[in-house]
């Protein structure tokens, strides 16, 4: 017997933007991406703007995303930023554009989900964390930073197929970390 699904708890979808990880690459099925796991946990609707190799916080994407009607914005495009300088130039710029359009919107920023970081990856994580710290320093109470180490806490270095793309185990680890953050956010 088929029944109509219960309506989602959130009136506006959560918007995720990022790399092939966000897209769900290497999940065994769509329902195993971290967004789908979070969605099932809370019964939240979401929009997945994950682009393999192509999420680079281009001005056109920033313009598009900032005009979406959303309940939360989650972004992680570090893997697609072609250089440290590109990430430095675009990461906070994207946050500020979203924040200007949506002053009270909860925003979750994540660094790459990886247990062991090389020196360049540590610089990239610090750029992302700086976006968070700068927002907090001016009184922003609706920004959350999830470090890649926290995203891989459950699986550590055993949650990817290639040291980049999470398996179902890796996505479950990411979802666990995000569920902790979503539990703190009042989503309407």
GROMACS .gro file of N, CA, C and O in nm, residues 39-121:
model
  332
   39UNK      N    1   1.884   1.448   0.554
   39UNK     CA    2   1.743   1.468   0.518
   39UNK      C    3   1.654   1.364   0.584
   39UNK      O    4   1.549   1.398   0.640
   40UNK      N    5   1.695   1.238   0.578
   40UNK     CA    6   1.614   1.132   0.641
   40UNK      C    7   1.611   1.146   0.792
   40UNK      O    8   1.509   1.117   0.856
   41UNK      N    9   1.720   1.190   0.852
   41UNK     CA   10   1.727   1.204   0.997
   41UNK      C   11   1.626   1.307   1.047
   41UNK      O   12   1.559   1.285   1.148
   42UNK      N   13   1.616   1.420   0.977
   42UNK     CA   14   1.530   1.530   1.023
   42UNK      C   15   1.403   1.551   0.939
   42UNK      O   16   1.322   1.636   0.972
   43UNK      N   17   1.391   1.478   0.828
   43UNK     CA   18   1.284   1.500   0.731
   43UNK      C   19   1.292   1.641   0.672
   43UNK      O   20   1.195   1.714   0.665
   44UNK      N   21   1.414   1.679   0.628
   44UNK     CA   22   1.438   1.808   0.565
   44UNK      C   23   1.449   1.792   0.414
   44UNK      O   24   1.513   1.699   0.365
   45UNK      N   25   1.392   1.886   0.342
   45UNK     CA   26   1.409   1.892   0.198
   45UNK      C   27   1.542   1.963   0.168
   45UNK      O   28   1.589   2.045   0.247
   46UNK      N   29   1.603   1.930   0.053
   46UNK     CA   30   1.729   1.995   0.019
   46UNK      C   31   1.747   2.004  -0.131
   46UNK      O   32   1.683   1.931  -0.208
   47UNK      N   33   1.835   2.094  -0.170
   47UNK     CA   34   1.878   2.109  -0.309
   47UNK      C   35   2.028   2.081  -0.310
   47UNK      O   36   2.104   2.141  -0.233
   48UNK      N   37   2.070   1.991  -0.398
   48UNK     CA   38   2.211   1.954  -0.407
   48UNK      C   39   2.272   2.022  -0.530
   48UNK      O   40   2.241   1.986  -0.643
   49UNK      N   41   2.359   2.119  -0.504
   49UNK     CA   42   2.433   2.186  -0.610
   49UNK      C   43   2.579   2.141  -0.603
   49UNK      O   44   2.671   2.221  -0.585
   50UNK      N   45   2.599   2.011  -0.616
   50UNK     CA   46   2.734   1.954  -0.619
   50UNK      C   47   2.777   1.935  -0.763
   50UNK      O   48   2.704   1.878  -0.843
   51UNK      N   49   2.895   1.987  -0.796
   51UNK     CA   50   2.944   1.983  -0.933
   51UNK      C   51   3.084   1.926  -0.937
   51UNK      O   52   3.180   1.992  -0.894
   52UNK      N   53   3.099   1.807  -0.991
   52UNK     CA   54   3.229   1.742  -0.999
   52UNK      C   55   3.327   1.829  -1.078
   52UNK      O   56   3.307   1.853  -1.196
   53UNK      N   57   3.429   1.877  -1.011
   53UNK     CA   58   3.533   1.955  -1.075
   53UNK      C   59   3.494   2.096  -1.115
   53UNK      O   60   3.576   2.169  -1.170
   54UNK      N   61   3.372   2.136  -1.090
   54UNK     CA   62   3.326   2.265  -1.143
   54UNK      C   63   3.266   2.361  -1.041
   54UNK      O   64   3.212   2.463  -1.081
   55UNK      N   65   3.271   2.334  -0.915
   55UNK     CA   66   3.223   2.430  -0.815
   55UNK      C   67   3.342   2.514  -0.772
   55UNK      O   68   3.428   2.470  -0.697
   56UNK      N   69   3.347   2.636  -0.824
   56UNK     CA   70   3.464   2.722  -0.798
   56UNK      C   71   3.423   2.860  -0.746
   56UNK      O   72   3.500   2.954  -0.753
   57UNK      N   73   3.300   2.870  -0.698
   57UNK     CA   74   3.249   2.997  -0.644
   57UNK      C   75   3.259   3.109  -0.747
   57UNK      O   76   3.301   3.221  -0.716
   58UNK      N   77   3.219   3.078  -0.869
   58UNK     CA   78   3.219   3.178  -0.974
   58UNK      C   79   3.114   3.284  -0.942
   58UNK      O   80   3.015   3.257  -0.876
   59UNK      N   81   3.136   3.405  -0.990
   59UNK     CA   82   3.042   3.514  -0.962
   59UNK      C   83   2.900   3.478  -1.002
   59UNK      O   84   2.804   3.511  -0.931
   60UNK      N   85   2.883   3.408  -1.113
   60UNK     CA   86   2.750   3.370  -1.160
   60UNK      C   87   2.682   3.274  -1.062
   60UNK      O   88   2.561   3.283  -1.038
   61UNK      N   89   2.760   3.182  -1.006
   61UNK     CA   90   2.703   3.088  -0.908
   61UNK      C   91   2.670   3.159  -0.777
   61UNK      O   92   2.567   3.131  -0.715
   62UNK      N   93   2.757   3.249  -0.736
   62UNK     CA   94   2.728   3.326  -0.614
   62UNK      C   95   2.597   3.403  -0.634
   62UNK      O   96   2.510   3.402  -0.546
   63UNK      N   97   2.582   3.466  -0.748
   63UNK     CA   98   2.460   3.543  -0.778
   63UNK      C   99   2.337   3.452  -0.777
   63UNK      O  100   2.233   3.486  -0.721
   64UNK      N  101   2.349   3.335  -0.839
   64UNK     CA  102   2.238   3.241  -0.843
   64UNK      C  103   2.200   3.194  -0.703
   64UNK      O  104   2.084   3.199  -0.663
   65UNK      N  105   2.299   3.148  -0.628
   65UNK     CA  106   2.273   3.090  -0.496
   65UNK      C  107   2.218   3.195  -0.399
   65UNK      O  108   2.124   3.167  -0.325
   66UNK      N  109   2.272   3.315  -0.401
   66UNK     CA  110   2.226   3.415  -0.304
   66UNK      C  111   2.079   3.451  -0.325
   66UNK      O  112   2.012   3.498  -0.234
   67UNK      N  113   2.027   3.426  -0.446
   67UNK     CA  114   1.887   3.457  -0.474
   67UNK      C  115   1.792   3.340  -0.451
   67UNK      O  116   1.672   3.354  -0.473
   68UNK      N  117   1.844   3.228  -0.403
   68UNK     CA  118   1.757   3.115  -0.369
   68UNK      C  119   1.690   3.139  -0.234
   68UNK      O  120   1.747   3.199  -0.143
   69UNK      N  121   1.569   3.089  -0.222
   69UNK     CA  122   1.495   3.096  -0.096
   69UNK      C  123   1.527   2.967  -0.020
   69UNK      O  124   1.481   2.859  -0.057
   70UNK      N  125   1.610   2.976   0.082
   70UNK     CA  126   1.661   2.857   0.150
   70UNK      C  127   1.653   2.871   0.301
   70UNK      O  128   1.647   2.981   0.354
   71UNK      N  129   1.655   2.758   0.370
   71UNK     CA  130   1.651   2.758   0.516
   71UNK      C  131   1.790   2.753   0.577
   71UNK      O  132   1.812   2.802   0.687
   72UNK      N  133   1.886   2.693   0.506
   72UNK     CA  134   2.026   2.683   0.549
   72UNK      C  135   2.110   2.676   0.422
   72UNK      O  136   2.066   2.620   0.321
   73UNK      N  137   2.230   2.732   0.427
   73UNK     CA  138   2.324   2.719   0.317
   73UNK      C  139   2.447   2.647   0.369
   73UNK      O  140   2.504   2.685   0.471
   74UNK      N  141   2.487   2.540   0.299
   74UNK     CA  142   2.604   2.460   0.335
   74UNK      C  143   2.698   2.461   0.216
   74UNK      O  144   2.657   2.427   0.105
   75UNK      N  145   2.825   2.502   0.239
   75UNK     CA  146   2.916   2.498   0.125
   75UNK      C  147   3.054   2.446   0.156
   75UNK      O  148   3.106   2.462   0.264
   76UNK      N  149   3.107   2.378   0.053
   76UNK     CA  150   3.238   2.314   0.058
   76UNK      C  151   3.283   2.291  -0.086
   76UNK      O  152   3.239   2.198  -0.151
   77UNK      N  153   3.365   2.380  -0.136
   77UNK     CA  154   3.416   2.363  -0.272
   77UNK      C  155   3.568   2.364  -0.276
   77UNK      O  156   3.629   2.377  -0.382
   78UNK      N  157   3.631   2.345  -0.162
   78UNK     CA  158   3.777   2.349  -0.151
   78UNK      C  159   3.845   2.262  -0.257
   78UNK      O  160   3.940   2.304  -0.322
   79UNK      N  161   3.798   2.139  -0.277
   79UNK     CA  162   3.862   2.049  -0.374
   79UNK      C  163   3.860   2.105  -0.516
   79UNK      O  164   3.946   2.072  -0.597
   80UNK      N  165   3.764   2.189  -0.548
   80UNK     CA  166   3.753   2.242  -0.683
   80UNK      C  167   3.823   2.375  -0.702
   80UNK      O  168   3.843   2.417  -0.816
   81UNK      N  169   3.859   2.441  -0.593
   81UNK     CA  170   3.933   2.567  -0.605
   81UNK      C  171   4.069   2.533  -0.665
   81UNK      O  172   4.145   2.456  -0.608
   82UNK      N  173   4.103   2.590  -0.783
   82UNK     CA  174   4.224   2.548  -0.853
   82UNK      C  175   4.355   2.584  -0.783
   82UNK      O  176   4.459   2.527  -0.814
   83UNK      N  177   4.349   2.675  -0.687
   83UNK     CA  178   4.471   2.713  -0.615
   83UNK      C  179   4.433   2.768  -0.478
   83UNK      O  180   4.317   2.804  -0.453
   84UNK      N  181   4.533   2.776  -0.393
   84UNK     CA  182   4.513   2.838  -0.262
   84UNK      C  183   4.468   2.982  -0.280
   84UNK      O  184   4.376   3.030  -0.212
   85UNK      N  185   4.529   3.052  -0.373
   85UNK     CA  186   4.495   3.193  -0.398
   85UNK      C  187   4.350   3.207  -0.442
   85UNK      O  188   4.279   3.298  -0.399
   86UNK      N  189   4.304   3.116  -0.528
   86UNK     CA  190   4.164   3.120  -0.573
   86UNK      C  191   4.069   3.103  -0.454
   86UNK      O  192   3.971   3.177  -0.440
   87UNK      N  193   4.099   3.006  -0.369
   87UNK     CA  194   4.015   2.983  -0.251
   87UNK      C  195   4.014   3.106  -0.161
   87UNK      O  196   3.909   3.149  -0.114
   88UNK      N  197   4.131   3.165  -0.144
   88UNK     CA  198   4.143   3.284  -0.060
   88UNK      C  199   4.062   3.401  -0.117
   88UNK      O  200   3.999   3.477  -0.044
   89UNK      N  201   4.061   3.413  -0.248
   89UNK     CA  202   3.990   3.523  -0.315
   89UNK      C  203   3.839   3.503  -0.314
   89UNK      O  204   3.763   3.600  -0.311
   90UNK      N  205   3.793   3.378  -0.316
   90UNK     CA  206   3.650   3.352  -0.335
   90UNK      C  207   3.572   3.309  -0.211
   90UNK      O  208   3.451   3.331  -0.205
   91UNK      N  209   3.637   3.245  -0.115
   91UNK     CA  210   3.561   3.182  -0.006
   91UNK      C  211   3.484   3.283   0.079
   91UNK      O  212   3.362   3.271   0.096
   92UNK      N  213   3.553   3.380   0.131
   92UNK     CA  214   3.484   3.480   0.214
   92UNK      C  215   3.393   3.568   0.129
   92UNK      O  216   3.287   3.610   0.174
   93UNK      N  217   3.433   3.592   0.006
   93UNK     CA  218   3.350   3.671  -0.086
   93UNK      C  219   3.213   3.605  -0.102
   93UNK      O  220   3.110   3.672  -0.098
   94UNK      N  221   3.212   3.473  -0.118
   94UNK     CA  222   3.085   3.402  -0.133
   94UNK      C  223   3.002   3.414  -0.005
   94UNK      O  224   2.883   3.444  -0.011
   95UNK      N  225   3.066   3.393   0.109
   95UNK     CA  226   2.993   3.404   0.234
   95UNK      C  227   2.931   3.543   0.249
   95UNK      O  228   2.813   3.557   0.284
   96UNK      N  229   3.009   3.647   0.224
   96UNK     CA  230   2.960   3.784   0.242
   96UNK      C  231   2.843   3.816   0.149
   96UNK      O  232   2.749   3.885   0.187
   97UNK      N  233   2.846   3.763   0.026
   97UNK     CA  234   2.736   3.785  -0.068
   97UNK      C  235   2.608   3.718  -0.018
   97UNK      O  236   2.500   3.776  -0.022
   98UNK      N  237   2.622   3.596   0.032
   98UNK     CA  238   2.506   3.523   0.087
   98UNK      C  239   2.455   3.595   0.211
   98UNK      O  240   2.334   3.617   0.227
   99UNK      N  241   2.546   3.634   0.298
   99UNK     CA  242   2.508   3.700   0.423
   99UNK      C  243   2.439   3.833   0.398
   99UNK      O  244   2.342   3.868   0.466
  100UNK      N  245   2.487   3.909   0.301
  100UNK     CA  246   2.425   4.039   0.270
  100UNK      C  247   2.279   4.020   0.227
  100UNK      O  248   2.191   4.095   0.268
  101UNK      N  249   2.255   3.918   0.146
  101UNK     CA  250   2.119   3.892   0.097
  101UNK      C  251   2.032   3.826   0.204
  101UNK      O  252   1.911   3.848   0.209
  102UNK      N  253   2.094   3.745   0.290
  102UNK     CA  254   2.021   3.669   0.393
  102UNK      C  255   2.088   3.692   0.529
  102UNK      O  256   2.166   3.608   0.575
  103UNK      N  257   2.058   3.803   0.597
  103UNK     CA  258   2.131   3.839   0.719
  103UNK      C  259   2.118   3.739   0.834
  103UNK      O  260   2.207   3.730   0.918
  104UNK      N  261   2.010   3.661   0.839
  104UNK     CA  262   1.990   3.568   0.951
  104UNK      C  263   1.999   3.421   0.911
  104UNK      O  264   1.977   3.333   0.994
  105UNK      N  265   2.030   3.394   0.787
  105UNK     CA  266   2.036   3.257   0.737
  105UNK      C  267   2.148   3.177   0.805
  105UNK      O  268   2.262   3.223   0.808
  106UNK      N  269   2.118   3.059   0.858
  106UNK     CA  270   2.227   2.975   0.906
  106UNK      C  271   2.315   2.930   0.788
  106UNK      O  272   2.264   2.885   0.685
  107UNK      N  273   2.446   2.947   0.804
  107UNK     CA  274   2.542   2.908   0.701
  107UNK      C  275   2.642   2.813   0.764
  107UNK      O  276   2.699   2.842   0.870
  108UNK      N  277   2.662   2.699   0.700
  108UNK     CA  278   2.759   2.599   0.746
  108UNK      C  279   2.869   2.592   0.643
  108UNK      O  280   2.843   2.569   0.525
  109UNK      N  281   2.992   2.616   0.688
  109UNK     CA  282   3.107   2.604   0.598
  109UNK      C  283   3.191   2.486   0.645
  109UNK      O  284   3.208   2.463   0.764
  110UNK      N  285   3.240   2.410   0.547
  110UNK     CA  286   3.316   2.290   0.579
  110UNK      C  287   3.449   2.291   0.505
  110UNK      O  288   3.456   2.335   0.390
  111UNK      N  289   3.550   2.238   0.571
  111UNK     CA  290   3.675   2.213   0.500
  111UNK      C  291   3.671   2.070   0.446
  111UNK      O  292   3.582   1.992   0.481
  112UNK      N  293   3.766   2.037   0.361
  112UNK     CA  294   3.761   1.906   0.295
  112UNK      C  295   3.760   1.792   0.395
  112UNK      O  296   3.834   1.795   0.493
  113UNK      N  297   3.677   1.692   0.371
  113UNK     CA  298   3.668   1.578   0.463
  113UNK      C  299   3.790   1.487   0.448
  113UNK      O  300   3.793   1.401   0.360
  114UNK      N  301   3.888   1.510   0.531
  114UNK     CA  302   4.011   1.432   0.520
  114UNK      C  303   4.075   1.424   0.658
  114UNK      O  304   4.083   1.524   0.729
  115UNK      N  305   4.123   1.306   0.694
  115UNK     CA  306   4.179   1.283   0.827
  115UNK      C  307   4.320   1.339   0.839
  115UNK      O  308   4.354   1.404   0.936
  116UNK      N  309   4.405   1.313   0.740
  116UNK     CA  310   4.543   1.363   0.741
  116UNK      C  311   4.558   1.468   0.632
  116UNK      O  312   4.529   1.442   0.516
  117UNK      N  313   4.605   1.587   0.668
  117UNK     CA  314   4.621   1.696   0.571
  117UNK      C  315   4.768   1.721   0.542
  117UNK      O  316   4.851   1.722   0.635
  118UNK      N  317   4.799   1.749   0.416
  118UNK     CA  318   4.935   1.793   0.384
  118UNK      C  319   4.942   1.943   0.410
  118UNK      O  320   4.843   2.007   0.449
  119UNK      N  321   5.057   2.002   0.389
  119UNK     CA  322   5.077   2.143   0.423
  119UNK      C  323   4.983   2.236   0.345
  119UNK      O  324   4.926   2.329   0.403
  120UNK      N  325   4.964   2.213   0.216
  120UNK     CA  326   4.874   2.297   0.138
  120UNK      C  327   4.730   2.283   0.185
  120UNK      O  328   4.655   2.381   0.193
  121UNK      N  329   4.690   2.162   0.217
  121UNK     CA  330   4.554   2.138   0.265
  121UNK      C  331   4.531   2.209   0.399
  121UNK      O  332   4.420   2.258   0.425
   0.00000   0.00000   0.00000
